[in-house]
């Protein structure tokens, strides 16, 4: 099953599909774990039953999402060995240890305390249970730290040398981990995760407020989410701007493709192309609508600094502008919409209409999946913008894949698509059903399946039966 495509193209499609399915789960759990810690803290502080109901409802949702994130993440690791074995062999000495540390320091931390967070409140007490929840939240952030470090190293590699056998070997671990784009990429991703969770929670709160406006748990959901929207979205815009300046310095071809600039501007005074149709073959953006000078102000924070266009790079080294030009604009548009909803909610809160403005609730309901859309578009922009390299300027994607036939890769791709839609589609449907319940009518985590250890009761029952 090759669909008339090469093994390389199919391997890239497979990785894009599986990583897109995976990234939405950690993006959700990173923010959700921190919010659960906040809810737990507010329950201990106020003893308001609404906080405990909310915690227990979203704890169950966290358990389901966490499980799907782990399963989809394991698939990613396998693909490094199957479809991208050349990349794994050459880059393994550098990327292997950080990915191992992600398992040791982050996943073990999460998994070790997840059981206490899910089932242990009555056994360890409120304070230790709160500590376990905080540790799980910290573990999700540690996980983001290591994964973003590896990904950033592939974008802006540092602290290495290439051995005679072609392998990348580390010479400075600090430079490897804290490579030039890592701090910006980590901040941008973590804030994106918080916003993703905020708009899912806000959408759930809006849904319940539209149906039952007096429920205290729904009001707290909506209030917390709207505070996050108005406070975190400006920080995300600032982080995005700093990330863009860093990318212009280290990956100027990516910025040129994002902006649709095929020609260089040695004198600065770069226009901002709002909309257009990039034509990579002709090397021009057609039907463009642009604003003079604004591109320079955004990219370089000045009017006269030179900016490279795609014409400064050989054609074989250019990323495809026709894709990332649009994914970047969708991501920015979603960010602007998030800020708009946050400001709208702030105005409604000031007017005392936060829980009665039904148009605001409808808008928040529609914005529920917006964080996932922004994360996916941002991820596509980042990864496609790195092309044609897997390790920027050092290892081409065409030199990284395993020597597999197109039929083999195509068959496994079809299998992934079918299994993913069945497994994760079912899981997503179940999560929506959990969210649709009021916090006071939640499904407790014990309801997800059998939690009692097998063997004890049956033996006791057998003994009683014999006596």
GROMACS .gro file of C-alpha atoms in nm:
model
  467
    1UNK     CA    1   0.000   0.000   0.000
    2UNK     CA    2   0.214   0.294  -0.122
    3UNK     CA    3  -0.049   0.532  -0.269
    4UNK     CA    4   0.203   0.631  -0.537
    5UNK     CA    5   0.419   0.803  -0.273
    6UNK     CA    6   0.779   0.744  -0.169
    7UNK     CA    7   0.876   0.576   0.156
    8UNK     CA    8   1.016   0.908   0.280
    9UNK     CA    9   0.691   1.095   0.217
   10UNK     CA   10   0.486   0.820   0.381
   11UNK     CA   11   0.721   0.810   0.681
   12UNK     CA   12   0.684   1.186   0.722
   13UNK     CA   13   0.304   1.157   0.693
   14UNK     CA   14   0.302   0.882   0.953
   15UNK     CA   15   0.513   1.081   1.197
   16UNK     CA   16   0.302   1.393   1.139
   17UNK     CA   17  -0.017   1.197   1.203
   18UNK     CA   18   0.104   1.023   1.519
   19UNK     CA   19   0.271   1.330   1.669
   20UNK     CA   20  -0.040   1.539   1.598
   21UNK     CA   21  -0.252   1.279   1.776
   22UNK     CA   22  -0.007   1.268   2.065
   23UNK     CA   23   0.067   1.633   2.128
   24UNK     CA   24  -0.290   1.727   2.212
   25UNK     CA   25  -0.285   1.497   2.518
   26UNK     CA   26   0.024   1.636   2.695
   27UNK     CA   27  -0.082   1.987   2.594
   28UNK     CA   28  -0.404   1.921   2.787
   29UNK     CA   29  -0.254   1.737   3.087
   30UNK     CA   30   0.019   1.996   3.153
   31UNK     CA   31  -0.238   2.267   3.216
   32UNK     CA   32  -0.492   2.034   3.375
   33UNK     CA   33  -0.245   1.902   3.636
   34UNK     CA   34  -0.161   2.256   3.747
   35UNK     CA   35  -0.530   2.347   3.764
   36UNK     CA   36  -0.601   2.037   3.973
   37UNK     CA   37  -0.330   2.149   4.216
   38UNK     CA   38  -0.500   2.489   4.237
   39UNK     CA   39  -0.842   2.331   4.300
   40UNK     CA   40  -0.694   2.107   4.568
   41UNK     CA   41  -0.532   2.407   4.733
   42UNK     CA   42  -0.857   2.606   4.727
   43UNK     CA   43  -1.041   2.308   4.883
   44UNK     CA   44  -0.789   2.292   5.166
   45UNK     CA   45  -0.801   2.669   5.209
   46UNK     CA   46  -1.177   2.725   5.200
   47UNK     CA   47  -1.338   2.382   5.254
   48UNK     CA   48  -1.584   2.489   4.988
   49UNK     CA   49  -1.738   2.166   4.857
   50UNK     CA   50  -1.758   2.306   4.502
   51UNK     CA   51  -1.377   2.297   4.473
   52UNK     CA   52  -1.364   1.934   4.583
   53UNK     CA   53  -1.640   1.836   4.339
   54UNK     CA   54  -1.453   2.010   4.058
   55UNK     CA   55  -1.126   1.844   4.155
   56UNK     CA   56  -1.278   1.499   4.158
   57UNK     CA   57  -1.459   1.549   3.828
   58UNK     CA   58  -1.150   1.673   3.642
   59UNK     CA   59  -0.923   1.423   3.818
   60UNK     CA   60  -1.116   1.149   3.640
   61UNK     CA   61  -1.079   1.331   3.309
   62UNK     CA   62  -0.706   1.374   3.378
   63UNK     CA   63  -0.670   1.000   3.433
   64UNK     CA   64  -0.824   0.919   3.095
   65UNK     CA   65  -0.625   1.185   2.906
   66UNK     CA   66  -0.301   1.086   3.082
   67UNK     CA   67  -0.352   0.725   2.978
   68UNK     CA   68  -0.410   0.816   2.615
   69UNK     CA   69  -0.105   1.045   2.622
   70UNK     CA   70   0.118   0.764   2.748
   71UNK     CA   71  -0.006   0.517   2.486
   72UNK     CA   72   0.031   0.761   2.197
   73UNK     CA   73   0.375   0.866   2.325
   74UNK     CA   74   0.507   0.509   2.323
   75UNK     CA   75   0.424   0.490   1.953
   76UNK     CA   76   0.644   0.792   1.891
   77UNK     CA   77   0.943   0.620   2.047
   78UNK     CA   78   0.892   0.309   1.835
   79UNK     CA   79   0.886   0.514   1.517
   80UNK     CA   80   1.236   0.644   1.586
   81UNK     CA   81   1.352   0.286   1.557
   82UNK     CA   82   1.138   0.178   1.266
   83UNK     CA   83   1.096   0.463   1.017
   84UNK     CA   84   1.381   0.690   1.134
   85UNK     CA   85   1.655   0.446   1.230
   86UNK     CA   86   1.930   0.640   1.050
   87UNK     CA   87   1.840   0.954   1.244
   88UNK     CA   88   1.827   0.754   1.568
   89UNK     CA   89   2.166   0.600   1.502
   90UNK     CA   90   2.336   0.928   1.417
   91UNK     CA   91   2.169   1.153   1.674
   92UNK     CA   92   2.124   0.893   1.947
   93UNK     CA   93   2.431   0.989   2.155
   94UNK     CA   94   2.284   1.341   2.191
   95UNK     CA   95   1.907   1.295   2.206
   96UNK     CA   96   1.904   0.956   2.381
   97UNK     CA   97   2.008   1.068   2.733
   98UNK     CA   98   1.761   1.361   2.756
   99UNK     CA   99   1.478   1.137   2.642
  100UNK     CA  100   1.586   0.881   2.901
  101UNK     CA  101   1.592   1.153   3.166
  102UNK     CA  102   1.238   1.245   3.062
  103UNK     CA  103   1.131   0.894   3.158
  104UNK     CA  104   1.339   0.882   3.478
  105UNK     CA  105   1.278   1.228   3.618
  106UNK     CA  106   0.938   1.320   3.474
  107UNK     CA  107   0.738   1.011   3.389
  108UNK     CA  108   0.848   0.821   3.700
  109UNK     CA  109   0.761   1.127   3.909
  110UNK     CA  110   0.417   1.151   3.751
  111UNK     CA  111   0.348   0.779   3.761
  112UNK     CA  112   0.479   0.740   4.116
  113UNK     CA  113   0.244   0.999   4.262
  114UNK     CA  114  -0.043   0.966   4.016
  115UNK     CA  115  -0.190   0.676   4.214
  116UNK     CA  116  -0.193   0.884   4.533
  117UNK     CA  117  -0.354   1.174   4.348
  118UNK     CA  118  -0.621   0.950   4.195
  119UNK     CA  119  -0.702   0.716   4.484
  120UNK     CA  120  -0.515   0.820   4.797
  121UNK     CA  121  -0.692   1.112   4.964
  122UNK     CA  122  -0.859   0.894   5.228
  123UNK     CA  123  -0.541   0.694   5.284
  124UNK     CA  124  -0.274   0.966   5.318
  125UNK     CA  125  -0.480   1.267   5.425
  126UNK     CA  126  -0.553   1.597   5.257
  127UNK     CA  127  -0.209   1.757   5.291
  128UNK     CA  128  -0.007   1.468   5.152
  129UNK     CA  129  -0.266   1.425   4.882
  130UNK     CA  130  -0.220   1.792   4.788
  131UNK     CA  131   0.157   1.740   4.783
  132UNK     CA  132   0.113   1.441   4.549
  133UNK     CA  133  -0.103   1.651   4.318
  134UNK     CA  134   0.163   1.924   4.306
  135UNK     CA  135   0.431   1.664   4.229
  136UNK     CA  136   0.226   1.525   3.941
  137UNK     CA  137   0.190   1.879   3.806
  138UNK     CA  138   0.564   1.931   3.845
  139UNK     CA  139   0.625   1.604   3.662
  140UNK     CA  140   0.425   1.720   3.359
  141UNK     CA  141   0.640   2.033   3.345
  142UNK     CA  142   0.960   1.826   3.374
  143UNK     CA  143   0.838   1.614   3.086
  144UNK     CA  144   0.786   1.925   2.874
  145UNK     CA  145   1.134   2.044   2.975
  146UNK     CA  146   1.315   1.738   2.838
  147UNK     CA  147   1.105   1.688   2.526
  148UNK     CA  148   1.128   2.055   2.432
  149UNK     CA  149   1.502   2.047   2.496
  150UNK     CA  150   1.545   1.761   2.248
  151UNK     CA  151   1.320   1.920   1.990
  152UNK     CA  152   1.491   2.256   2.030
  153UNK     CA  153   1.831   2.093   1.983
  154UNK     CA  154   1.709   1.957   1.649
  155UNK     CA  155   1.609   2.314   1.556
  156UNK     CA  156   1.917   2.494   1.690
  157UNK     CA  157   2.184   2.227   1.753
  158UNK     CA  158   2.472   2.319   1.984
  159UNK     CA  159   2.733   2.155   2.208
  160UNK     CA  160   2.825   1.867   1.976
  161UNK     CA  161   3.070   1.745   1.717
  162UNK     CA  162   3.037   1.492   1.439
  163UNK     CA  163   3.245   1.179   1.491
  164UNK     CA  164   3.426   1.003   1.203
  165UNK     CA  165   3.142   0.748   1.184
  166UNK     CA  166   2.892   1.029   1.123
  167UNK     CA  167   2.736   1.024   1.471
  168UNK     CA  168   2.657   1.342   1.658
  169UNK     CA  169   2.838   1.322   1.992
  170UNK     CA  170   2.798   1.569   2.280
  171UNK     CA  171   3.089   1.793   2.379
  172UNK     CA  172   2.900   2.026   2.615
  173UNK     CA  173   2.580   1.896   2.779
  174UNK     CA  174   2.482   2.239   2.909
  175UNK     CA  175   2.494   2.373   2.554
  176UNK     CA  176   2.301   2.071   2.427
  177UNK     CA  177   2.019   2.103   2.682
  178UNK     CA  178   2.004   2.482   2.697
  179UNK     CA  179   2.048   2.532   2.323
  180UNK     CA  180   1.969   2.876   2.176
  181UNK     CA  181   1.596   2.828   2.107
  182UNK     CA  182   1.509   2.611   2.410
  183UNK     CA  183   1.401   2.876   2.666
  184UNK     CA  184   1.171   3.047   2.415
  185UNK     CA  185   1.024   2.723   2.287
  186UNK     CA  186   0.963   2.588   2.640
  187UNK     CA  187   0.788   2.906   2.756
  188UNK     CA  188   0.578   2.921   2.440
  189UNK     CA  189   0.468   2.556   2.473
  190UNK     CA  190   0.389   2.563   2.845
  191UNK     CA  191   0.181   2.878   2.808
  192UNK     CA  192   0.005   2.719   2.511
  193UNK     CA  193  -0.074   2.417   2.728
  194UNK     CA  194  -0.221   2.638   3.002
  195UNK     CA  195  -0.437   2.820   2.747
  196UNK     CA  196  -0.548   2.492   2.590
  197UNK     CA  197  -0.671   2.366   2.925
  198UNK     CA  198  -0.825   2.701   3.016
  199UNK     CA  199  -1.041   2.711   2.705
  200UNK     CA  200  -1.153   2.348   2.743
  201UNK     CA  201  -1.251   2.417   3.105
  202UNK     CA  202  -1.407   2.750   3.007
  203UNK     CA  203  -1.606   2.582   2.732
  204UNK     CA  204  -1.732   2.319   2.977
  205UNK     CA  205  -1.828   2.589   3.226
  206UNK     CA  206  -2.004   2.789   2.953
  207UNK     CA  207  -2.195   2.478   2.844
  208UNK     CA  208  -2.328   2.422   3.194
  209UNK     CA  209  -2.401   2.792   3.249
  210UNK     CA  210  -2.609   2.800   2.930
  211UNK     CA  211  -2.808   2.506   3.062
  212UNK     CA  212  -2.803   2.562   3.442
  213UNK     CA  213  -2.673   2.906   3.531
  214UNK     CA  214  -2.681   2.862   3.908
  215UNK     CA  215  -2.442   2.569   3.948
  216UNK     CA  216  -2.148   2.687   4.168
  217UNK     CA  217  -1.898   2.443   4.015
  218UNK     CA  218  -1.976   2.564   3.664
  219UNK     CA  219  -1.933   2.924   3.774
  220UNK     CA  220  -1.590   2.853   3.920
  221UNK     CA  221  -1.486   2.664   3.606
  222UNK     CA  222  -1.583   2.955   3.388
  223UNK     CA  223  -1.433   3.218   3.616
  224UNK     CA  224  -1.096   3.043   3.647
  225UNK     CA  225  -1.078   2.986   3.271
  226UNK     CA  226  -1.155   3.348   3.186
  227UNK     CA  227  -0.893   3.473   3.432
  228UNK     CA  228  -0.640   3.249   3.258
  229UNK     CA  229  -0.749   3.378   2.918
  230UNK     CA  230  -0.705   3.744   3.006
  231UNK     CA  231  -0.382   3.699   3.205
  232UNK     CA  232  -0.194   3.431   3.011
  233UNK     CA  233  -0.280   3.526   2.652
  234UNK     CA  234  -0.080   3.854   2.666
  235UNK     CA  235   0.213   3.660   2.814
  236UNK     CA  236   0.182   3.411   2.530
  237UNK     CA  237   0.187   3.690   2.272
  238UNK     CA  238   0.502   3.831   2.436
  239UNK     CA  239   0.663   3.485   2.444
  240UNK     CA  240   0.569   3.432   2.080
  241UNK     CA  241   0.730   3.761   1.982
  242UNK     CA  242   1.054   3.672   2.163
  243UNK     CA  243   1.047   3.326   2.006
  244UNK     CA  244   1.006   3.486   1.663
  245UNK     CA  245   1.305   3.716   1.714
  246UNK     CA  246   1.512   3.416   1.823
  247UNK     CA  247   1.399   3.218   1.518
  248UNK     CA  248   1.493   3.506   1.286
  249UNK     CA  249   1.844   3.493   1.432
  250UNK     CA  250   1.894   3.116   1.413
  251UNK     CA  251   1.651   2.997   1.140
  252UNK     CA  252   1.601   3.293   0.905
  253UNK     CA  253   1.475   3.071   0.621
  254UNK     CA  254   1.188   2.955   0.843
  255UNK     CA  255   1.087   3.314   0.918
  256UNK     CA  256   1.108   3.408   0.549
  257UNK     CA  257   0.874   3.120   0.463
  258UNK     CA  258   0.634   3.203   0.747
  259UNK     CA  259   0.615   3.564   0.629
  260UNK     CA  260   0.592   3.474   0.260
  261UNK     CA  261   0.903   3.678   0.179
  262UNK     CA  262   1.079   3.538  -0.124
  263UNK     CA  263   1.286   3.853  -0.172
  264UNK     CA  264   1.538   3.994   0.079
  265UNK     CA  265   1.517   4.341   0.229
  266UNK     CA  266   1.877   4.462   0.281
  267UNK     CA  267   1.754   4.807   0.386
  268UNK     CA  268   1.483   4.681   0.618
  269UNK     CA  269   1.139   4.848   0.576
  270UNK     CA  270   0.976   4.507   0.544
  271UNK     CA  271   0.599   4.491   0.482
  272UNK     CA  272   0.371   4.262   0.676
  273UNK     CA  273   0.188   4.027   0.438
  274UNK     CA  274  -0.149   3.965   0.601
  275UNK     CA  275  -0.284   3.731   0.335
  276UNK     CA  276  -0.151   3.589   0.010
  277UNK     CA  277  -0.087   3.272  -0.186
  278UNK     CA  278   0.280   3.164  -0.164
  279UNK     CA  279   0.408   3.002  -0.483
  280UNK     CA  280   0.727   2.812  -0.399
  281UNK     CA  281   0.792   2.713  -0.761
  282UNK     CA  282   0.767   3.067  -0.895
  283UNK     CA  283   0.922   3.220  -0.583
  284UNK     CA  284   0.652   3.480  -0.527
  285UNK     CA  285   0.352   3.542  -0.301
  286UNK     CA  286   0.052   3.610  -0.520
  287UNK     CA  287  -0.260   3.817  -0.445
  288UNK     CA  288  -0.105   3.949  -0.129
  289UNK     CA  289  -0.249   4.208   0.104
  290UNK     CA  290   0.032   4.379   0.292
  291UNK     CA  291   0.089   4.661   0.537
  292UNK     CA  292   0.407   4.867   0.474
  293UNK     CA  293   0.686   4.868   0.736
  294UNK     CA  294   0.497   4.664   0.997
  295UNK     CA  295   0.691   4.348   0.912
  296UNK     CA  296   1.017   4.518   1.015
  297UNK     CA  297   0.868   4.637   1.342
  298UNK     CA  298   0.745   4.286   1.430
  299UNK     CA  299   1.049   4.091   1.314
  300UNK     CA  300   1.337   4.320   1.416
  301UNK     CA  301   1.168   4.585   1.636
  302UNK     CA  302   1.320   4.848   1.407
  303UNK     CA  303   1.263   4.989   1.057
  304UNK     CA  304   1.607   4.959   0.898
  305UNK     CA  305   1.757   4.624   0.998
  306UNK     CA  306   1.807   4.391   0.701
  307UNK     CA  307   1.584   4.083   0.670
  308UNK     CA  308   1.670   3.782   0.454
  309UNK     CA  309   1.415   3.641   0.212
  310UNK     CA  310   1.401   3.291   0.069
  311UNK     CA  311   1.609   3.411  -0.227
  312UNK     CA  312   1.908   3.418   0.011
  313UNK     CA  313   1.898   3.038   0.039
  314UNK     CA  314   1.947   2.764  -0.221
  315UNK     CA  315   1.616   2.618  -0.335
  316UNK     CA  316   1.703   2.279  -0.190
  317UNK     CA  317   1.744   2.438   0.157
  318UNK     CA  318   1.412   2.623   0.168
  319UNK     CA  319   1.110   2.514   0.378
  320UNK     CA  320   0.773   2.500   0.198
  321UNK     CA  321   0.618   2.843   0.250
  322UNK     CA  322   0.278   2.743   0.116
  323UNK     CA  323   0.212   2.535   0.430
  324UNK     CA  324   0.359   2.731   0.719
  325UNK     CA  325   0.244   3.068   0.583
  326UNK     CA  326  -0.113   2.957   0.660
  327UNK     CA  327  -0.059   2.748   0.975
  328UNK     CA  328   0.118   3.043   1.135
  329UNK     CA  329  -0.169   3.279   1.051
  330UNK     CA  330  -0.430   3.040   1.185
  331UNK     CA  331  -0.230   3.014   1.510
  332UNK     CA  332  -0.207   3.392   1.540
  333UNK     CA  333  -0.577   3.435   1.461
  334UNK     CA  334  -0.666   3.186   1.736
  335UNK     CA  335  -0.444   3.376   1.979
  336UNK     CA  336  -0.615   3.705   1.895
  337UNK     CA  337  -0.956   3.540   1.942
  338UNK     CA  338  -0.844   3.406   2.283
  339UNK     CA  339  -0.740   3.754   2.390
  340UNK     CA  340  -1.071   3.894   2.264
  341UNK     CA  341  -1.272   3.644   2.469
  342UNK     CA  342  -1.056   3.712   2.774
  343UNK     CA  343  -1.110   4.088   2.748
  344UNK     CA  344  -1.481   4.036   2.685
  345UNK     CA  345  -1.503   3.825   3.001
  346UNK     CA  346  -1.309   4.089   3.197
  347UNK     CA  347  -1.560   4.353   3.089
  348UNK     CA  348  -1.851   4.124   3.176
  349UNK     CA  349  -1.696   4.053   3.517
  350UNK     CA  350  -1.659   4.427   3.583
  351UNK     CA  351  -2.026   4.476   3.489
  352UNK     CA  352  -2.135   4.183   3.706
  353UNK     CA  353  -2.251   3.986   3.400
  354UNK     CA  354  -1.988   3.711   3.388
  355UNK     CA  355  -2.242   3.440   3.470
  356UNK     CA  356  -2.538   3.587   3.280
  357UNK     CA  357  -2.391   3.706   2.947
  358UNK     CA  358  -2.519   3.427   2.724
  359UNK     CA  359  -2.340   3.554   2.412
  360UNK     CA  360  -2.011   3.538   2.604
  361UNK     CA  361  -2.095   3.182   2.709
  362UNK     CA  362  -2.170   3.086   2.349
  363UNK     CA  363  -1.841   3.237   2.234
  364UNK     CA  364  -1.649   3.053   2.508
  365UNK     CA  365  -1.824   2.728   2.415
  366UNK     CA  366  -1.712   2.764   2.053
  367UNK     CA  367  -1.357   2.841   2.167
  368UNK     CA  368  -1.328   2.508   2.352
  369UNK     CA  369  -1.107   2.335   2.090
  370UNK     CA  370  -0.918   2.654   2.000
  371UNK     CA  371  -0.615   2.567   2.211
  372UNK     CA  372  -0.571   2.233   2.036
  373UNK     CA  373  -0.598   2.404   1.697
  374UNK     CA  374  -0.335   2.661   1.795
  375UNK     CA  375  -0.099   2.394   1.931
  376UNK     CA  376  -0.130   2.183   1.615
  377UNK     CA  377  -0.078   2.482   1.384
  378UNK     CA  378   0.219   2.597   1.590
  379UNK     CA  379   0.369   2.250   1.584
  380UNK     CA  380   0.327   2.221   1.206
  381UNK     CA  381   0.483   2.565   1.162
  382UNK     CA  382   0.780   2.465   1.376
  383UNK     CA  383   0.842   2.124   1.223
  384UNK     CA  384   0.767   2.197   0.859
  385UNK     CA  385   0.964   2.520   0.892
  386UNK     CA  386   1.272   2.315   0.989
  387UNK     CA  387   1.262   2.129   0.659
  388UNK     CA  388   1.449   2.002   0.467
  389UNK     CA  389   1.648   1.918   0.782
  390UNK     CA  390   1.589   1.689   1.078
  391UNK     CA  391   1.892   1.843   1.252
  392UNK     CA  392   1.902   2.196   1.124
  393UNK     CA  393   2.179   2.258   0.870
  394UNK     CA  394   2.349   1.924   0.956
  395UNK     CA  395   2.129   1.625   0.868
  396UNK     CA  396   1.869   1.627   0.595
  397UNK     CA  397   1.534   1.457   0.635
  398UNK     CA  398   1.599   1.265   0.313
  399UNK     CA  399   1.911   1.117   0.477
  400UNK     CA  400   1.739   1.028   0.807
  401UNK     CA  401   1.478   0.767   0.725
  402UNK     CA  402   1.510   0.392   0.745
  403UNK     CA  403   1.564   0.182   0.429
  404UNK     CA  404   1.204   0.061   0.420
  405UNK     CA  405   0.982   0.007   0.120
  406UNK     CA  406   0.691   0.241   0.053
  407UNK     CA  407   0.451  -0.053   0.083
  408UNK     CA  408   0.567  -0.130   0.437
  409UNK     CA  409   0.543   0.228   0.558
  410UNK     CA  410   0.211   0.281   0.380
  411UNK     CA  411   0.058  -0.030   0.536
  412UNK     CA  412   0.163   0.069   0.888
  413UNK     CA  413   0.030   0.422   0.825
  414UNK     CA  414  -0.313   0.283   0.735
  415UNK     CA  415  -0.305   0.064   1.046
  416UNK     CA  416  -0.218   0.363   1.263
  417UNK     CA  417  -0.501   0.571   1.118
  418UNK     CA  418  -0.761   0.298   1.178
  419UNK     CA  419  -0.642   0.210   1.530
  420UNK     CA  420  -0.600   0.573   1.637
  421UNK     CA  421  -0.947   0.673   1.524
  422UNK     CA  422  -1.099   0.374   1.702
  423UNK     CA  423  -0.901   0.399   2.028
  424UNK     CA  424  -0.853   0.771   2.070
  425UNK     CA  425  -1.186   0.854   1.907
  426UNK     CA  426  -1.359   0.638   2.168
  427UNK     CA  427  -1.152   0.794   2.444
  428UNK     CA  428  -1.232   1.146   2.329
  429UNK     CA  429  -1.603   1.064   2.310
  430UNK     CA  430  -1.590   0.931   2.666
  431UNK     CA  431  -1.410   1.245   2.788
  432UNK     CA  432  -1.681   1.463   2.631
  433UNK     CA  433  -1.943   1.261   2.817
  434UNK     CA  434  -1.754   1.314   3.144
  435UNK     CA  435  -1.731   1.687   3.078
  436UNK     CA  436  -2.101   1.708   2.996
  437UNK     CA  437  -2.186   1.606   3.354
  438UNK     CA  438  -2.214   1.863   3.632
  439UNK     CA  439  -1.936   1.836   3.893
  440UNK     CA  440  -2.192   1.719   4.149
  441UNK     CA  441  -2.305   1.443   3.907
  442UNK     CA  442  -1.955   1.334   3.809
  443UNK     CA  443  -1.817   0.987   3.745
  444UNK     CA  444  -1.556   0.921   4.015
  445UNK     CA  445  -1.221   0.782   3.909
  446UNK     CA  446  -1.308   0.455   4.085
  447UNK     CA  447  -1.581   0.416   3.824
  448UNK     CA  448  -1.328   0.385   3.540
  449UNK     CA  449  -1.264   0.019   3.615
  450UNK     CA  450  -1.185  -0.244   3.876
  451UNK     CA  451  -0.943  -0.111   4.137
  452UNK     CA  452  -0.962  -0.387   4.397
  453UNK     CA  453  -0.673  -0.632   4.387
  454UNK     CA  454  -0.785  -0.965   4.252
  455UNK     CA  455  -0.752  -1.269   4.474
  456UNK     CA  456  -0.808  -1.147   4.827
  457UNK     CA  457  -1.184  -1.142   4.835
  458UNK     CA  458  -1.234  -1.454   4.625
  459UNK     CA  459  -1.009  -1.653   4.862
  460UNK     CA  460  -1.189  -1.517   5.164
  461UNK     CA  461  -1.520  -1.599   5.006
  462UNK     CA  462  -1.397  -1.949   4.928
  463UNK     CA  463  -1.282  -1.996   5.287
  464UNK     CA  464  -1.616  -1.878   5.421
  465UNK     CA  465  -1.793  -2.107   5.180
  466UNK     CA  466  -1.590  -2.409   5.300
  467UNK     CA  467  -1.647  -2.331   5.668
   0.00000   0.00000   0.00000
